[in-house]
Each structure stands twice: as C-alpha cells, then as structure tokens.
Coordinates of C-alpha atoms in Angstrom, one line a residue:
M1 CA 23.6 84.7 33.2
A2 CA 26.2 87.4 33.8
P3 CA 27.9 89.1 30.9
A4 CA 30.9 87.2 29.6
R5 CA 34.3 88.6 29.9
R6 CA 35.5 88.9 26.3
R7 CA 37.4 91.2 23.9
V8 CA 35.1 94.2 23.2
N9 CA 34.3 95.0 19.6
S10 CA 33.6 98.5 18.3
L11 CA 31.3 98.2 15.3
H12 CA 29.6 100.6 12.7
V13 CA 25.9 100.3 13.4
A14 CA 22.8 101.6 11.6
V15 CA 19.7 102.4 13.6
I16 CA 16.4 102.8 11.7
G17 CA 14.2 105.3 13.4
A18 CA 14.7 108.1 15.9
G19 CA 11.6 107.5 18.0
A20 CA 11.6 106.3 21.6
A21 CA 13.2 103.0 20.6
G22 CA 15.8 104.4 18.2
L23 CA 17.0 107.1 20.6
V24 CA 17.7 104.8 23.5
A25 CA 19.3 102.2 21.1
A26 CA 21.6 104.9 19.8
R27 CA 22.6 105.9 23.3
E28 CA 23.3 102.3 24.4
L29 CA 25.2 101.5 21.3
R30 CA 27.4 104.5 21.8
R31 CA 27.9 103.6 25.4
E32 CA 29.4 100.3 24.1
N33 CA 31.8 102.4 21.9
H34 CA 30.0 101.5 18.7
S35 CA 29.8 104.2 16.0
V36 CA 26.2 104.9 15.2
V37 CA 24.1 106.4 12.3
V38 CA 20.4 106.9 13.0
F39 CA 18.1 107.2 9.9
E40 CA 15.0 109.2 10.5
R41 CA 12.3 110.1 7.9
D42 CA 11.0 113.0 9.8
S43 CA 12.7 116.4 10.5
K44 CA 12.8 115.8 14.3
V45 CA 13.1 113.1 16.9
G46 CA 10.1 111.5 18.6
G47 CA 8.7 109.0 16.0
L48 CA 5.1 108.1 16.9
W49 CA 4.9 111.0 19.4
V50 CA 5.4 113.7 16.7
Y51 CA 1.8 115.0 16.3
T52 CA 0.6 116.3 13.0
P53 CA -3.0 117.5 12.1
N54 CA -2.5 115.9 8.7
S55 CA -3.9 112.5 7.9
E56 CA -3.7 110.2 4.9
P57 CA -5.9 110.8 1.8
D58 CA -7.0 107.1 2.0
P59 CA -8.9 107.1 5.4
L60 CA -8.4 103.3 5.7
S61 CA -4.8 103.4 4.6
L62 CA -5.2 100.4 2.3
D63 CA -3.9 102.0 -0.9
P64 CA -0.2 101.0 -1.2
N65 CA 0.5 104.1 -3.3
R66 CA -1.0 106.5 -0.8
T67 CA 0.9 109.4 0.8
I68 CA 1.9 107.9 4.1
V69 CA 1.6 109.9 7.4
H70 CA 3.7 108.1 10.0
S71 CA 2.1 109.4 13.2
S72 CA -1.1 107.9 14.6
V73 CA -1.4 110.4 17.5
Y74 CA -4.8 112.1 17.8
D75 CA -5.1 115.6 19.3
S76 CA -6.7 114.6 22.6
L77 CA -4.4 111.6 23.3
R78 CA -3.0 111.2 26.8
T79 CA -0.8 108.4 28.1
N80 CA -2.4 105.1 29.2
L81 CA 0.1 104.6 32.0
P82 CA 1.4 106.7 34.9
R83 CA 4.4 108.7 33.8
E84 CA 6.6 107.4 36.7
C85 CA 6.7 103.9 35.3
M86 CA 7.0 105.0 31.6
G87 CA 10.4 106.5 31.5
Y88 CA 13.9 105.2 30.9
R89 CA 15.5 103.9 34.0
D90 CA 18.2 106.6 34.4
F91 CA 16.2 109.5 33.0
P92 CA 12.8 109.5 34.8
F93 CA 9.7 110.9 33.2
V94 CA 9.0 113.5 35.8
P95 CA 7.5 117.0 35.4
R96 CA 10.3 119.4 34.4
P97 CA 10.6 122.2 34.9
E98 CA 7.7 123.1 37.2
D99 CA 7.6 126.8 36.2
D100 CA 7.3 126.1 32.4
E101 CA 3.6 126.5 31.6
S102 CA 4.0 124.8 28.2
R103 CA 4.7 121.5 30.0
D104 CA 2.0 119.1 31.2
Q105 CA 2.4 118.3 34.9
R106 CA -0.3 115.6 35.0
R107 CA 0.4 112.0 36.0
Y108 CA -1.2 110.9 32.7
P109 CA 0.1 113.7 30.4
S110 CA -0.7 114.5 26.8
H111 CA 1.3 113.3 23.8
R112 CA 3.0 116.7 23.7
E113 CA 4.6 116.1 27.1
V114 CA 5.9 112.7 25.9
L115 CA 7.5 114.3 22.9
A116 CA 9.0 117.0 25.1
Y117 CA 10.4 114.2 27.3
L118 CA 12.0 112.5 24.3
E119 CA 13.5 115.8 23.2
D120 CA 14.9 116.3 26.7
F121 CA 16.4 112.8 26.5
A122 CA 18.0 113.5 23.1
R123 CA 19.5 116.7 24.4
E124 CA 20.7 115.3 27.6
F125 CA 22.7 112.6 25.9
N126 CA 23.7 114.5 22.7
L127 CA 21.9 112.0 20.5
V128 CA 20.8 114.4 17.7
E129 CA 24.3 114.6 16.3
M130 CA 23.9 110.9 15.3
V131 CA 20.7 111.4 13.4
R132 CA 20.3 111.9 9.7
F133 CA 16.9 113.6 9.4
K134 CA 14.6 113.5 6.4
T135 CA 16.3 110.3 5.3
E136 CA 14.3 107.2 4.5
V137 CA 15.8 103.7 4.5
V138 CA 14.8 102.0 1.3
V139 CA 16.7 98.7 1.4
V140 CA 18.5 96.7 4.2
E141 CA 20.1 93.4 3.0
P142 CA 23.0 91.2 3.9
E143 CA 26.3 91.9 2.2
G144 CA 28.6 89.0 3.1
Q145 CA 29.0 89.2 6.8
K146 CA 27.9 92.9 6.8
W147 CA 24.8 94.8 5.9
K148 CA 24.1 97.1 3.0
V149 CA 21.8 100.0 3.8
Q150 CA 20.3 102.0 0.9
S151 CA 18.8 105.4 2.0
K152 CA 17.2 108.3 0.2
N153 CA 17.1 111.9 1.4
S154 CA 14.4 114.5 0.9
D155 CA 16.1 115.6 -2.3
G156 CA 15.6 112.1 -3.7
I157 CA 19.4 111.4 -3.6
S158 CA 20.1 107.7 -2.8
K159 CA 23.1 106.5 -1.0
D160 CA 24.5 102.9 -0.4
E161 CA 26.5 102.2 2.8
I162 CA 27.9 99.2 4.5
F163 CA 27.4 98.6 8.2
D164 CA 28.5 95.9 10.6
A165 CA 25.0 95.7 12.1
V166 CA 21.5 97.1 11.7
V167 CA 19.1 97.7 14.6
V168 CA 15.4 98.0 13.4
C169 CA 13.5 100.6 15.5
N170 CA 10.9 101.7 12.9
G171 CA 7.8 101.3 15.1
H172 CA 4.6 99.6 14.3
Y173 CA 1.8 102.2 14.4
T174 CA 1.7 103.2 10.7
E175 CA 0.3 100.2 8.8
P176 CA -3.3 99.7 10.0
R177 CA -5.2 96.4 10.5
V178 CA -8.8 96.7 9.4
A179 CA -11.6 94.5 10.7
H180 CA -13.3 92.1 8.3
V181 CA -17.0 93.0 8.3
P182 CA -19.5 90.8 6.4
G183 CA -21.2 92.9 3.7
I184 CA -18.9 95.9 3.9
D185 CA -18.3 96.1 0.1
S186 CA -21.9 97.1 -0.4
W187 CA -22.3 99.3 2.7
P188 CA -22.7 102.9 1.7
G189 CA -21.3 104.7 4.7
K190 CA -17.8 106.1 5.4
Q191 CA -14.9 104.2 7.0
I192 CA -11.8 105.4 8.7
H193 CA -9.0 103.8 10.7
S194 CA -7.9 105.4 14.0
H195 CA -4.5 106.0 12.3
N196 CA -6.2 108.8 10.4
Y197 CA -8.2 110.2 13.3
R198 CA -7.2 113.5 14.7
V199 CA -10.2 115.5 16.0
P200 CA -13.9 114.7 16.2
D201 CA -15.4 117.5 14.1
Q202 CA -16.1 115.4 11.1
F203 CA -18.5 113.3 13.0
K204 CA -20.9 116.1 14.0
D205 CA -24.5 114.8 14.3
Q206 CA -23.6 111.4 12.9
V207 CA -24.3 107.9 14.1
V208 CA -20.8 106.3 14.5
V209 CA -19.8 102.7 15.1
V210 CA -16.4 102.3 16.6
I211 CA -14.8 98.8 16.2
G212 CA -12.5 98.0 19.2
N213 CA -12.7 99.0 22.8
F214 CA -9.1 98.9 24.0
A215 CA -7.0 102.1 24.5
S216 CA -7.6 104.0 21.2
G217 CA -11.2 102.7 20.8
A218 CA -12.2 103.8 24.3
D219 CA -10.5 107.2 23.9
I220 CA -11.8 108.0 20.4
S221 CA -15.4 106.8 21.1
R222 CA -15.6 109.2 24.1
D223 CA -13.9 112.0 22.1
I224 CA -16.6 111.6 19.4
T225 CA -19.6 111.6 21.8
G226 CA -19.2 115.3 22.3
V227 CA -20.3 116.0 18.7
A228 CA -22.0 112.9 17.4
K229 CA -25.6 112.0 17.6
E230 CA -24.9 108.4 18.8
V231 CA -21.7 106.3 19.2
H232 CA -21.8 102.5 19.3
I233 CA -18.8 100.5 20.3
A234 CA -18.4 97.0 18.8
S235 CA -16.0 94.7 20.6
R236 CA -15.2 91.1 19.9
S237 CA -14.1 90.7 23.5
N238 CA -17.6 91.2 24.7
P239 CA -20.1 88.3 25.1
S240 CA -22.6 88.0 22.1
K241 CA -25.5 89.4 24.1
T242 CA -23.7 92.5 25.3
Y243 CA -25.8 95.7 25.0
S244 CA -25.5 98.6 27.5
K245 CA -25.3 102.3 27.7
L246 CA -22.0 103.4 29.3
P247 CA -22.3 105.2 32.6
G248 CA -22.0 109.0 32.4
S249 CA -22.9 109.2 28.8
S250 CA -26.3 109.8 27.1
N251 CA -25.2 108.7 23.6
L252 CA -22.6 105.9 24.0
W253 CA -23.5 102.2 23.8
L254 CA -21.5 99.1 24.2
H255 CA -22.2 96.1 21.9
S256 CA -20.8 92.7 21.0
M257 CA -19.2 92.4 17.6
I258 CA -20.8 93.3 14.3
E259 CA -22.7 90.5 12.6
S260 CA -23.2 92.1 9.2
V261 CA -23.7 95.4 7.4
H262 CA -26.1 96.1 4.6
E263 CA -26.8 98.3 1.5
D264 CA -29.4 100.3 3.3
G265 CA -26.8 101.6 5.7
S266 CA -27.8 99.4 8.6
I267 CA -25.4 97.6 10.9
V268 CA -26.5 94.4 12.7
F269 CA -24.7 93.4 15.9
Q270 CA -24.4 89.9 17.3
N271 CA -26.7 91.0 20.1
G272 CA -29.5 91.5 17.6
K273 CA -29.5 95.3 17.7
V274 CA -29.7 97.2 14.5
V275 CA -28.5 100.8 13.9
Q276 CA -28.4 103.1 10.8
A277 CA -24.9 104.4 10.9
D278 CA -23.0 107.0 8.9
T279 CA -19.4 106.0 9.7
I280 CA -17.4 103.1 11.0
V281 CA -14.1 103.8 12.8
H282 CA -11.7 100.9 12.9
C283 CA -9.7 101.0 16.2
T284 CA -8.3 97.6 15.3
G285 CA -4.5 98.0 15.7
Y286 CA -1.6 97.8 13.3
K287 CA 0.6 95.5 11.3
Y288 CA 4.3 95.0 11.7
H289 CA 5.8 96.3 8.5
F290 CA 9.4 96.3 7.3
P291 CA 9.1 97.1 3.5
F292 CA 12.9 97.9 3.4
L293 CA 14.1 94.6 4.8
N294 CA 15.4 91.9 2.4
T295 CA 16.5 88.7 4.1
N296 CA 15.7 86.4 1.1
G297 CA 12.5 85.2 2.9
Y298 CA 14.2 84.3 6.2
I299 CA 12.3 86.8 8.3
T300 CA 8.5 86.8 7.7
V301 CA 5.5 88.6 9.0
E302 CA 2.4 86.3 9.2
D303 CA -0.7 87.5 11.1
N304 CA 1.5 89.9 13.0
C305 CA 4.0 87.3 14.1
V306 CA 7.5 88.5 13.1
G307 CA 9.8 85.5 13.0
P308 CA 11.8 83.7 13.7
L309 CA 13.1 85.9 16.5
Y310 CA 14.9 84.9 19.7
K311 CA 13.2 86.6 22.6
H312 CA 11.5 89.0 20.1
V313 CA 14.8 90.6 19.3
F314 CA 17.4 88.4 17.3
P315 CA 16.8 86.4 14.2
P316 CA 18.9 83.3 15.0
A317 CA 20.6 82.9 11.6
L318 CA 21.4 86.6 11.4
A319 CA 22.2 87.5 15.0
P320 CA 23.6 89.7 16.3
G321 CA 24.1 91.6 13.1
L322 CA 20.4 92.2 12.7
S323 CA 18.1 93.0 15.6
F324 CA 14.7 94.4 16.4
I325 CA 13.8 96.8 19.3
G326 CA 10.3 97.4 20.4
L327 CA 8.1 94.6 18.9
P328 CA 6.4 93.3 22.1
W329 CA 3.3 95.1 23.3
M330 CA 1.2 95.3 26.5
T331 CA 4.3 96.1 28.5
L332 CA 6.4 99.1 29.8
Q333 CA 7.5 100.3 26.3
F334 CA 10.3 102.7 27.1
F335 CA 11.8 100.6 29.8
M336 CA 11.7 97.6 27.5
F337 CA 13.3 99.5 24.7
E338 CA 16.2 100.4 27.1
L339 CA 16.8 96.9 28.3
Q340 CA 16.6 95.4 24.8
S341 CA 19.0 98.1 23.5
K342 CA 21.5 97.3 26.2
W343 CA 21.3 93.6 25.3
V344 CA 21.8 94.3 21.6
A345 CA 24.7 96.7 22.2
A346 CA 26.4 94.2 24.6
A347 CA 25.9 91.3 22.2
L348 CA 27.5 93.3 19.3
S349 CA 30.5 94.4 21.4
G350 CA 31.0 90.8 22.6
R351 CA 30.4 91.5 26.3
V352 CA 27.4 89.2 26.2
T353 CA 27.4 86.0 24.3
L354 CA 24.2 84.8 22.5
P355 CA 23.3 81.1 22.4
S356 CA 24.1 79.2 19.2
E357 CA 21.8 79.5 16.2
D358 CA 20.4 76.0 16.9
K359 CA 19.7 76.8 20.6
M360 CA 18.0 80.1 19.7
M361 CA 15.8 78.3 17.2
E362 CA 14.9 75.7 19.8
D363 CA 13.8 78.5 22.1
V364 CA 11.7 80.1 19.3
T365 CA 10.0 76.8 18.5
A366 CA 9.3 76.1 22.2
Y367 CA 7.8 79.6 22.5
Y368 CA 5.5 79.1 19.6
A369 CA 4.4 75.7 20.9
K370 CA 3.6 77.3 24.3
R371 CA 1.6 80.0 22.7
E372 CA -0.4 77.4 20.8
S373 CA -1.0 75.2 23.8
Y374 CA -2.6 78.2 25.5
G375 CA -4.9 78.7 22.6
Q376 CA -3.5 82.1 21.8
P377 CA -3.8 83.3 18.2
K378 CA -0.6 83.9 16.2
R379 CA -1.3 87.7 16.2
Y380 CA -0.6 87.6 20.0
T381 CA 2.9 86.3 19.5
H382 CA 4.5 89.6 20.7
R383 CA 1.9 90.3 23.4
L384 CA 3.6 90.2 26.8
G385 CA 0.9 91.1 29.3
G386 CA 1.2 88.9 32.3
G387 CA 4.5 87.6 31.1
Q388 CA 6.3 91.0 31.0
V389 CA 8.0 90.8 34.4
E390 CA 9.6 87.5 33.6
Y391 CA 10.7 88.7 30.1
L392 CA 12.1 92.1 31.3
N393 CA 13.9 90.6 34.3
W394 CA 15.4 87.9 32.1
I395 CA 16.9 90.5 29.7
A396 CA 18.1 92.5 32.7
E397 CA 19.9 89.3 34.0
Q398 CA 21.6 88.8 30.6
I399 CA 23.2 92.2 30.8
G400 CA 24.0 92.2 34.5
A401 CA 21.4 94.9 35.3
P402 CA 19.2 94.8 38.3
P403 CA 15.6 93.5 37.8
G404 CA 12.8 96.0 37.2
E405 CA 11.6 97.9 40.3
Q406 CA 8.6 96.5 42.1
W407 CA 6.9 99.9 42.2
R408 CA 7.2 100.1 38.4
Y409 CA 5.6 96.7 37.8
Q410 CA 2.9 97.5 40.3
E411 CA 2.1 100.8 38.7
I412 CA 1.6 99.2 35.2
D413 CA -0.6 96.4 36.7
G414 CA -2.7 99.0 38.5
G415 CA -2.8 101.2 35.4
Y416 CA -4.1 98.5 33.1
Y417 CA -6.6 97.4 35.7
R418 CA -8.0 101.0 35.9
L419 CA -8.0 101.3 32.1
A420 CA -10.1 98.1 31.9
T421 CA -12.5 98.9 34.7
Q422 CA -12.8 102.7 34.7
S423 CA -11.8 103.8 31.2
D424 CA -13.5 107.2 31.5
T425 CA -11.8 108.3 34.7
F426 CA -8.6 106.2 35.2
R427 CA -6.3 109.1 34.1
D428 CA -7.5 111.4 36.8
K429 CA -8.5 109.1 39.7
W430 CA -6.3 106.5 41.2
D431 CA -5.6 104.8 44.6
D432 CA -1.8 104.1 44.4
D433 CA -0.3 107.3 45.8
H434 CA 2.1 105.1 47.8
L435 CA 3.6 103.9 44.6
I436 CA 4.2 107.5 43.4
V437 CA 6.0 108.3 46.6
E438 CA 8.1 105.1 46.3
A439 CA 9.0 106.0 42.7
Y440 CA 10.1 109.5 43.6
E441 CA 12.0 108.4 46.6
D442 CA 13.8 105.9 44.4
F443 CA 14.7 108.6 41.9
L444 CA 16.0 110.8 44.7
R445 CA 18.1 108.0 46.2
Q446 CA 19.8 107.5 42.9
K447 CA 20.3 111.2 42.5
L448 CA 18.2 111.2 39.3
I449 CA 16.2 114.2 40.7
S450 CA 17.4 116.8 43.2
S451 CA 14.2 117.0 45.3
L452 CA 10.8 115.6 45.8
P453 CA 8.0 117.4 43.9
S454 CA 6.1 120.0 46.0
Q455 CA 2.8 118.1 45.8
L456 CA 4.5 115.1 47.4
L457 CA 6.0 117.2 50.2
E458 CA 2.6 118.7 50.9
S459 CA 0.9 115.3 51.1

C-alpha cells in the first residue's frame, strides 16, 4: 500500500548501535525530521566490522561474567557476496577512490574495506554527530507511552533519559551458539567458538575438527589448513555416510555430523570414521540477545525466534514505539537495513500507518503456522533465503519505494550458489560480469557515480 497522507510527527528517538543497521536507521529517522541519539559501546562506527585482534578469555563465550569482545571478525575475512549488491541503495559500495592503495578494490573485499565503506557513509551523511561513543545501553523499558533508556559511559556514570521511541540495532554476532556434542564433558581437548577466532597460528600441527560448513566454517577450515596437520569438517547438513577429501587440499576432509566424543581424545563421526583431535572449532552461529530490554515478558527469544514481531520488525503491542532492525538473515543485509529503517521512520512520523495490534498478531501467528507446515525449525524463523525478494519488495511497497533491482537479486542468488558449490574459489571466479555492468550502469544513470570503472570500460 502507498504511504498514508497524515500529519507528520517529529519524535525523540534512541537508536541502539552504530553498526551498519544503526547508521542507516539514524539517517532515515533524521530524514523524517526525528531527533536521534545513537548509543554505541565502541569508540567508532562500524559495529561487527570493527576488527580487533583481541578475543574473549573464555574461548566458548559461555561464562556470563566474561569480558565481552563484540566483534566476531577474523583477520582473513572477506565478504560472502559481491560488493555491488551489498551497499545501501543511494550510496553504492564501489571502489573509492581508485588511487588509494589502502582500499581493497576486489569484488569480494576484506572486512577492512567494508568498515571503510561504513565510515564513508557516516561522513557523507554527517551521522557521527548523532552518536554517543563508549556508551552502553543498560536498560530499555516502557515508561507510560514513552521509553526509558538507562545508559552508562566509559567512566561508569549512568544516565536515565526518556524517548518517544527506541530502535534496536545491536546486531546478533556476539552471543555464540555452541553445538551439543555427546560426551563433550569428558573430552580432554580444547574448544573454541568462531566468535573468538582471529588467526590460525594456535592450530599449528594440530588435528582440528570444525563444526559447521556454511560461511565461517568454510572460511576458517581453509584458513587453518595452512598450519594444521589435519582439518575435519563436521556438518549436519551432510548425509550420514559423507566422507570425502576436499578438492585442492591435502589435509581437509568433509564428514557428516559428530556421533560422540570420548575421554581418550577420539571423535567418532556418523559416517563411522574416528579421529584423534586436539581442538574443536564451533562455527555454529549466534543467539539473538537483548540483555538490556525489559518488556515484562512480552518479547521473548526462544530457540532464536524473537517474538512476537510483525514482519520481523514491530512487536504488535508496542509498535511503533519499539522496533528491531536487522534480525532476518540469508538476505541482502545492508539493503534490508535501509528498507526496514525507512519503514520504521515513516511509521513513527505517521506517514505510514501500521495495521492494528490484532491484525499484526494475526499475521505473526499465520507466519509461525506457515513455518511449521514447511517443517522448518523455530531457529529458522528469521531466515529469509528464497523468501527475501517477496519480503524486501513488500517493505518497499509500504514506504512507496521502488522494488529491489533485478540485478541486485540475481547477484545474491548467484553469489550464494557459488558459495555452496565452489566455496574455495567463489570470491575470485564468477560468470556474471553482465550483472556487474548492469549495476554500474544503474549507478551511473542515477548519478550515484560519475563514471564507469576503468576495468569495465576496458572490457
């Protein structure tokens, strides 16, 4: 539906987090004439993409009293998707400037280039002036029709403030999920979650078992092969008889899931193979975690299902005063953040009208029923995957924006296919140059860039 024509409100809004979601949320809120305060624990913008060589003292990050390191980026990380489709719609993620040797010109650049892009974005739209750095949000709770936000700065000084609305953009790559492995309590080896992985040096001459074979599992296992004696990948997505050496590697094997582990250091796989291992690396994902949020039990997180949420964004009984940006995964993250942020900003200003609480709850209930009818586990509630185009275009329609570009959707489909089928080469070999050309011609037509890159002109 098109945005409703109504009196436009200007509200005082708190945004939690100055990563990729929080930055674009702040921009869109300000574009709707809201006043914005962004709370950021770190000393700079970028969130997840701010690399640190430091890791947590608890390698599995299970100790609730541990010193928390918020980044999960490892040193060798490169993007999983082509840069053209990753960026915000009106600020394309293109190489800039070409003569700066510190920048990564590759189509699948390093995490450092992504951070530089976010810093460019923050400068371009003067977003830093809205951010309170080194300030942690401790409590968010309703205060009548408004919201109380209690924060604490790096000096330990607390402050209570009242806001008309709160937008939660705190990310979900800090609180690890750890696989259940039968016998693990008596297994004598070391364990680490990918959240605390930075460089492979600690695995020199070891036999390592990596649990998980999606993006981080595939990356980290290959990173480790350069120093380890053997690396064995255990994946529950593989049939039980799976056992194969991966092409191009002399010390990397793919297995089905672990059956059990034992006191003698052995690990038994479902395929019957047994290895004596030194370390298990859990590349098993993360939990949604909102330790600051107090809604008297209305919003819950159960097996990574955050609910109830209308379209992954608005809790029906608390909308639009409370919203979440960035929960869905397996999608175009930055592009989704932008669309969701525009929707939230317009709903708060009154330009867009949300359905009634009852209608939103009906939609949530129907969505859960559909998920269950497909046999999908609860932890996949926020997984978009094949449903992303419908979801993103639906939000675009709500705010009166054009649907996502076809080249953008085709790039992500091709990117995920290459990730699944050629995980060792997909970042440097592709067959969709026509989509690159289409993307840059689109940027040029909209005057988002001044000229086509030299490599495109040459080809």
